[in-house]
Short mmCIF file of C-alpha atoms and ligand atoms in Angstrom, two decimals:
data_model
loop_
_atom_site.label_atom_id
_atom_site.label_comp_id
_atom_site.label_asym_id
_atom_site.label_seq_id
_atom_site.Cartn_x
_atom_site.Cartn_y
_atom_site.Cartn_z
CA UNK A 1 130.48 117.21 95.27
CA UNK A 2 131.91 113.93 97.39
CA UNK A 3 133.38 115.47 100.72
CA UNK A 4 130.80 118.55 100.66
CA UNK A 5 130.83 119.61 104.25
CA UNK A 6 127.35 120.56 104.48
CA UNK A 7 125.82 122.41 107.04
CA UNK A 8 122.44 119.69 106.93
CA UNK A 9 121.65 116.55 104.92
CA UNK A 10 118.48 114.69 105.38
CA UNK A 11 117.95 111.32 104.71
CA UNK A 12 114.25 110.65 102.67
CA UNK A 13 112.39 113.22 100.43
CA UNK A 14 108.60 113.02 101.38
CA UNK A 15 107.10 115.68 102.40
CA UNK A 16 108.59 115.26 105.68
CA UNK A 17 111.82 115.81 103.87
CA UNK A 18 111.78 117.44 101.57
CA UNK A 19 110.28 120.63 102.80
CA UNK A 20 112.87 120.46 105.78
CA UNK A 21 115.08 120.48 102.99
CA UNK A 22 114.19 124.05 101.33
CA UNK A 23 113.27 125.76 104.01
CA UNK A 24 116.76 124.92 105.61
CA UNK A 25 118.55 126.67 102.27
CA UNK A 26 116.26 128.85 102.14
CA UNK A 27 117.42 130.04 105.95
CA UNK A 28 121.01 129.54 104.47
CA UNK A 29 121.91 126.45 105.67
CA UNK A 30 124.15 124.22 102.64
CA UNK A 31 121.70 121.36 102.47
CA UNK A 32 121.37 118.34 100.58
CA UNK A 33 118.98 115.45 100.30
CA UNK A 34 119.65 112.04 100.21
CA UNK A 35 116.66 109.70 98.45
CA UNK A 36 116.93 106.10 97.75
CA UNK A 37 114.09 105.91 94.80
CA UNK A 38 114.32 107.21 91.67
CA UNK A 39 112.43 110.35 92.10
CA UNK A 40 111.49 112.98 95.14
CA UNK A 41 108.26 113.15 96.66
CA UNK A 42 108.15 110.24 98.61
CA UNK A 43 105.20 107.77 99.60
CA UNK A 44 102.48 111.18 99.18
CA UNK A 45 103.22 112.27 95.57
CA UNK A 46 104.21 109.11 94.20
CA UNK A 47 102.98 105.94 95.22
CA UNK A 48 100.27 106.45 97.66
CA UNK A 49 98.28 109.84 98.74
CA UNK A 50 97.68 111.65 95.53
CA UNK A 51 97.61 108.95 92.99
CA UNK A 52 94.21 107.33 93.94
CA UNK A 53 92.72 110.71 94.87
CA UNK A 54 93.61 112.30 91.75
CA UNK A 55 93.73 109.37 89.27
CA UNK A 56 91.27 106.16 90.37
CA UNK A 57 89.22 107.79 92.71
CA UNK A 58 86.82 109.76 90.15
CA UNK A 59 86.70 108.04 87.38
CA UNK A 60 85.56 105.55 89.63
CA UNK A 61 82.91 107.30 90.60
CA UNK A 62 81.60 108.73 87.97
CA UNK A 63 81.17 104.89 86.41
CA UNK A 64 79.38 103.71 89.66
CA UNK A 65 77.47 107.29 88.86
CA UNK A 66 76.80 106.09 85.49
CA UNK A 67 75.54 102.68 86.39
CA UNK A 68 73.40 103.72 88.61
CA UNK A 69 71.31 106.07 86.95
CA UNK A 70 70.03 103.02 84.83
CA UNK A 71 68.02 102.38 87.86
CA UNK A 72 66.93 106.00 87.73
CA UNK A 73 65.61 105.18 83.88
CA UNK A 74 68.67 107.75 83.18
CA UNK A 75 69.78 105.23 79.84
CA UNK A 76 73.51 105.88 79.12
CA UNK A 77 76.04 103.43 77.20
CA UNK A 78 77.32 101.59 80.49
CA UNK A 79 80.91 102.65 81.40
CA UNK A 80 83.86 100.56 80.45
CA UNK A 81 86.66 100.49 82.27
CA UNK A 82 89.89 101.24 80.58
CA UNK A 83 92.38 100.28 83.71
CA UNK A 84 95.43 100.38 81.53
CA UNK A 85 94.38 104.10 80.15
CA UNK A 86 93.57 105.25 83.62
CA UNK A 87 97.24 104.22 85.07
CA UNK A 88 98.72 106.06 82.63
CA UNK A 89 96.37 109.71 83.82
CA UNK A 90 97.61 108.31 87.17
CA UNK A 91 101.60 107.65 86.16
CA UNK A 92 101.49 111.33 84.43
CA UNK A 93 100.01 112.86 87.25
CA UNK A 94 102.97 111.25 89.59
CA UNK A 95 105.49 112.16 87.20
CA UNK A 96 104.26 115.69 87.56
CA UNK A 97 104.19 116.06 91.11
CA UNK A 98 107.99 115.01 91.58
CA UNK A 99 109.60 116.53 88.88
CA UNK A 100 107.22 119.63 90.87
CA UNK A 101 109.01 118.73 93.94
CA UNK A 102 112.41 117.96 91.72
CA UNK A 103 112.03 121.47 90.53
CA UNK A 104 111.49 123.73 94.25
CA UNK A 105 115.44 121.98 95.06
CA UNK A 106 117.34 122.59 92.13
CA UNK A 107 115.18 126.29 92.17
CA UNK A 108 116.47 126.51 96.65
CA UNK A 109 119.78 125.03 96.04
CA UNK A 110 118.85 122.10 97.31
CA UNK A 111 121.93 119.43 96.35
CA UNK A 112 120.29 115.47 95.61
CA UNK A 113 121.93 112.34 95.98
CA UNK A 114 120.13 109.49 94.43
CA UNK A 115 121.01 106.39 96.88
CA UNK A 116 120.29 104.85 100.01
CA UNK A 117 121.41 106.90 102.69
CA UNK A 118 123.33 105.70 106.22
CA UNK A 119 124.56 107.52 108.84
CA UNK A 120 128.38 105.38 109.00
CA UNK A 121 129.54 107.90 111.71
CA UNK A 122 128.88 110.79 113.56
CA UNK A 123 128.22 113.46 111.17
CA UNK A 124 129.17 111.43 108.25
CA UNK A 125 126.08 110.23 106.11
CA UNK A 126 127.28 107.08 103.52
CA UNK A 127 125.08 106.78 100.40
CA UNK A 128 125.13 103.70 98.56
CA UNK A 129 123.62 104.32 94.64
CA UNK A 130 121.85 101.20 92.77
CA UNK A 131 124.77 100.26 91.38
CA UNK A 132 126.34 99.97 94.27
CA UNK A 133 128.80 102.92 94.54
CA UNK A 134 128.80 104.64 97.35
CA UNK A 135 130.41 108.05 98.63
CA UNK A 136 130.36 109.27 102.07
CA UNK A 137 129.25 113.23 102.32
CA UNK A 138 129.79 115.02 105.83
CA UNK A 139 127.59 117.28 107.64
CA UNK A 140 127.05 119.40 110.65
CA UNK A 141 123.53 117.90 111.33
CA UNK A 142 121.77 115.34 110.25
CA UNK A 143 117.80 114.69 109.97
CA UNK A 144 115.91 111.71 109.17
CA UNK A 145 113.16 111.43 107.40
CA UNK A 146 112.73 108.16 106.39
CA UNK A 147 108.63 107.79 106.47
CA UNK A 148 106.85 104.47 107.66
CA UNK A 149 106.61 101.03 105.48
CA UNK A 150 103.93 98.65 106.23
CA UNK A 151 103.34 96.25 108.91
CA UNK A 152 104.18 92.93 107.69
CA UNK A 153 102.72 89.71 108.54
CA UNK A 154 104.02 86.95 109.89
CA UNK A 155 104.42 84.05 107.48
CA UNK A 156 103.33 86.79 104.15
CA UNK A 157 105.78 88.29 102.36
CA UNK A 158 104.87 90.67 100.17
CA UNK A 159 105.37 90.06 96.87
CA UNK A 160 103.75 93.16 95.27
CA UNK A 161 101.96 91.16 93.26
CA UNK A 162 99.48 88.64 94.74
CA UNK A 163 100.45 89.85 98.24
CA UNK A 164 100.20 93.64 97.87
CA UNK A 165 101.39 96.79 99.97
CA UNK A 166 99.47 99.60 99.28
CA UNK A 167 101.90 100.34 96.77
CA UNK A 168 101.40 97.41 95.21
CA UNK A 169 97.59 97.94 95.51
CA UNK A 170 98.06 101.30 92.96
CA UNK A 171 99.59 99.54 90.53
CA UNK A 172 97.71 96.41 89.63
CA UNK A 173 97.12 95.62 85.79
CA UNK A 174 93.41 94.29 86.40
CA UNK A 175 90.84 94.75 88.24
CA UNK A 176 90.69 91.72 91.01
CA UNK A 177 87.32 88.92 91.43
CA UNK A 178 87.80 89.20 94.82
CA UNK A 179 89.99 91.44 97.27
CA UNK A 180 90.91 91.08 101.00
CA UNK A 181 92.04 94.17 102.70
CA UNK A 182 93.92 94.01 106.06
CA UNK A 183 93.76 97.11 107.60
CA UNK A 184 90.51 99.14 108.22
CA UNK A 185 91.92 102.69 108.41
CA UNK A 186 92.10 105.06 106.06
CA UNK A 187 94.63 103.86 103.98
CA UNK A 188 92.86 100.32 103.56
CA UNK A 189 89.20 101.97 103.12
CA UNK A 190 90.51 103.96 100.44
CA UNK A 191 91.94 101.62 98.22
CA UNK A 192 89.59 99.44 99.10
CA UNK A 193 86.68 101.80 97.62
CA UNK A 194 88.73 102.63 94.44
CA UNK A 195 88.88 98.14 93.63
CA UNK A 196 85.62 98.35 94.68
CA UNK A 197 83.99 101.01 92.56
CA UNK A 198 86.35 99.15 90.17
CA UNK A 199 84.40 96.46 89.88
CA UNK A 200 86.08 94.19 92.37
CA UNK A 201 84.80 92.20 95.84
CA UNK A 202 85.89 93.23 98.69
CA UNK A 203 86.17 92.37 101.85
CA UNK A 204 87.60 94.56 104.55
CA UNK A 205 89.43 92.43 108.05
CA UNK A 206 89.61 94.99 111.14
CA UNK A 207 90.60 93.38 114.37
CA UNK A 208 89.30 96.44 116.04
CA UNK A 209 86.33 97.14 117.85
CA UNK A 210 85.46 100.03 114.95
CA UNK A 211 86.60 101.29 111.54
CA UNK A 212 89.32 103.69 111.51
CA UNK A 213 90.85 103.02 115.51
CA UNK A 214 92.48 105.83 115.93
CA UNK A 215 89.40 108.22 114.77
CA UNK A 216 87.31 109.62 117.20
CA UNK A 217 83.58 106.82 117.71
CA UNK A 218 81.72 109.60 114.93
CA UNK A 219 84.14 109.53 113.17
CA UNK A 220 84.65 106.24 112.61
CA UNK A 221 81.08 105.09 112.79
CA UNK A 222 80.45 106.96 109.73
CA UNK A 223 83.61 105.89 107.96
CA UNK A 224 82.50 102.06 108.37
CA UNK A 225 78.83 103.24 107.29
CA UNK A 226 80.01 104.06 104.10
CA UNK A 227 82.74 101.48 103.29
CA UNK A 228 79.19 99.22 103.94
CA UNK A 229 77.57 100.16 101.34
CA UNK A 230 80.70 100.55 98.83
CA UNK A 231 82.87 98.03 100.15
CA UNK A 232 80.65 94.36 99.68
CA UNK A 233 81.27 92.91 103.49
CA UNK A 234 83.00 94.07 105.85
CA UNK A 235 84.19 91.11 108.96
CA UNK A 236 83.82 93.94 111.42
CA UNK A 237 80.55 94.74 113.04
CA UNK A 238 80.65 98.30 114.23
CA UNK A 239 78.51 99.45 116.50
CA UNK A 240 75.17 101.89 115.37
CA UNK A 241 74.76 104.35 117.80
CA UNK A 242 71.39 106.63 117.43
CA UNK A 243 73.03 110.03 116.97
CA UNK A 244 75.36 108.26 114.35
CA UNK A 245 72.48 107.37 112.31
CA UNK A 246 71.03 111.12 112.94
CA UNK A 247 74.33 112.67 112.01
CA UNK A 248 74.59 110.57 108.75
CA UNK A 249 70.31 110.69 108.07
CA UNK A 250 70.18 106.75 107.23
CA UNK A 251 70.90 103.96 107.42
CA UNK A 252 74.17 101.68 105.80
CA UNK A 253 72.70 99.36 102.41
CA UNK A 254 73.88 96.10 103.52
CA UNK A 255 73.72 95.11 99.48
CA UNK A 256 76.93 95.51 97.60
CA UNK A 257 76.30 98.50 94.60
CA UNK A 258 75.99 97.16 91.25
CA UNK A 259 79.95 98.56 89.64
CA UNK A 260 81.80 98.90 85.93
CA UNK A 261 82.43 95.69 84.37
CA UNK A 262 86.08 95.42 84.01
CA UNK A 263 87.56 94.87 80.96
C1 LIG B 301 97.24 104.90 100.30
C2 LIG B 301 98.41 106.02 100.95
C3 LIG B 301 97.20 107.16 101.44
C4 LIG B 301 97.39 108.50 102.02
N1 LIG B 301 96.90 109.89 101.87
C5 LIG B 301 97.04 110.32 102.81
C6 LIG B 301 96.41 111.92 102.58
O1 LIG B 301 95.32 111.56 101.54
N2 LIG B 301 96.77 112.82 103.63
C7 LIG B 301 97.79 112.61 104.35
O2 LIG B 301 98.09 114.17 105.20
N3 LIG B 301 99.09 111.47 104.32
C8 LIG B 301 98.23 110.56 103.11
N4 LIG B 301 98.78 109.87 103.37
C9 LIG B 301 100.00 109.22 104.13
C10 LIG B 301 100.92 110.23 103.72
O3 LIG B 301 101.84 109.41 102.67
C11 LIG B 301 102.67 109.78 104.84
O4 LIG B 301 102.00 110.81 106.08
C12 LIG B 301 103.64 110.77 104.21
O5 LIG B 301 104.74 110.54 102.74
C13 LIG B 301 104.54 110.81 105.18
O6 LIG B 301 105.68 111.92 105.39
P1 LIG B 301 107.03 111.06 104.92
O7 LIG B 301 108.27 112.12 104.29
O8 LIG B 301 107.18 111.43 106.38
O9 LIG B 301 107.75 110.18 105.00
P2 LIG B 301 107.63 109.25 102.87
O10 LIG B 301 106.28 110.14 102.56
O11 LIG B 301 107.27 108.15 103.42
O12 LIG B 301 109.14 109.19 102.59
C14 LIG B 301 110.21 109.12 103.01
C15 LIG B 301 111.48 108.85 101.38
O13 LIG B 301 112.32 108.52 102.57
C16 LIG B 301 113.33 107.63 101.55
N5 LIG B 301 113.67 106.76 102.18
C17 LIG B 301 113.33 105.93 102.92
N6 LIG B 301 114.62 105.18 103.26
C18 LIG B 301 115.69 105.88 103.03
C19 LIG B 301 117.36 105.77 102.92
N7 LIG B 301 117.21 105.19 103.95
N8 LIG B 301 117.94 106.63 102.21
C20 LIG B 301 117.07 107.20 101.48
N9 LIG B 301 115.97 106.76 100.98
C21 LIG B 301 114.98 106.43 102.18
C22 LIG B 301 111.51 107.08 100.78
O14 LIG B 301 111.75 105.77 99.16
C23 LIG B 301 110.63 107.81 101.05
O15 LIG B 301 110.69 108.45 99.38
C24 LIG B 301 98.90 108.58 102.87
C25 LIG B 301 99.76 107.12 102.64
C26 LIG B 301 99.19 106.48 102.15
C27 LIG B 301 99.92 105.39 101.83
#
């Protein structure tokens, strides 16, 4: 397959890359896709957007509801978290997802290459595999769909053990007693919310005046309200406007809610 002249090579198999590659192939272009990870689907399918929503949020909500039911005189057995089983469930979901993407690529006759893609020259993409072997592909056009990366903080290295990125935050092997989330955008709030519901004490730090600074004021204020009631504390003090209070119906509670006991 090496040196096959392609009409298009897409680097990166996230939702940006694989959809582009499939559509190009459907339109008749000879297309190849290069991905450095072992699986196709990018951040969304493999490590970020899909797992918390599909696999971690529902059980954590259920456990929170069950814990709360005690307050309402509904006696039930206190839920006990099996984090390993939850992670297995998540991994199964991710596995189905990435296999689905691989199937679609094959079905639409997109050639796939596993390795780090690099534009070596005009019309030339070098793919370096895990074992260091490189091959050169020729193409008329190239699409760079390599996604984005976590913004690093000066002086702090992400070891994915104690200091984790949003990807590492989804593969922790135990519920941390305390979790500091830096950045109150959608991703920080979502992951903070997952671990708070599973029992961690979560502190969210945001340097802007409100949570989710890129959102409209009303969305951001509502999001702050939700987070203050779910997460234990927040270093960001959002402004509460009367109209927002009316829209949300009630003021957020400042006390943390009880959560399931971790193993
Ligand atoms: C925790 C979290 C939750 C999110 N939730 C949502 C949500 O609910 N809804 C939503 O719309 N979005 C959500 N997002 C954002 C969403 O994941 C991204 O917008 C989306 O993945 C971007 O797609 P992409 O194709 O541009 O990049 P990516 O999905 O990041 O894909 C880029 C791909 O390129 C590969 N790559 C990079 N460099 C190279 C190279 N040199 N050679 C070969 N391959 C390379 C990477 O391995 C990766 O597979 C979330 C993100 C995170 C982190």
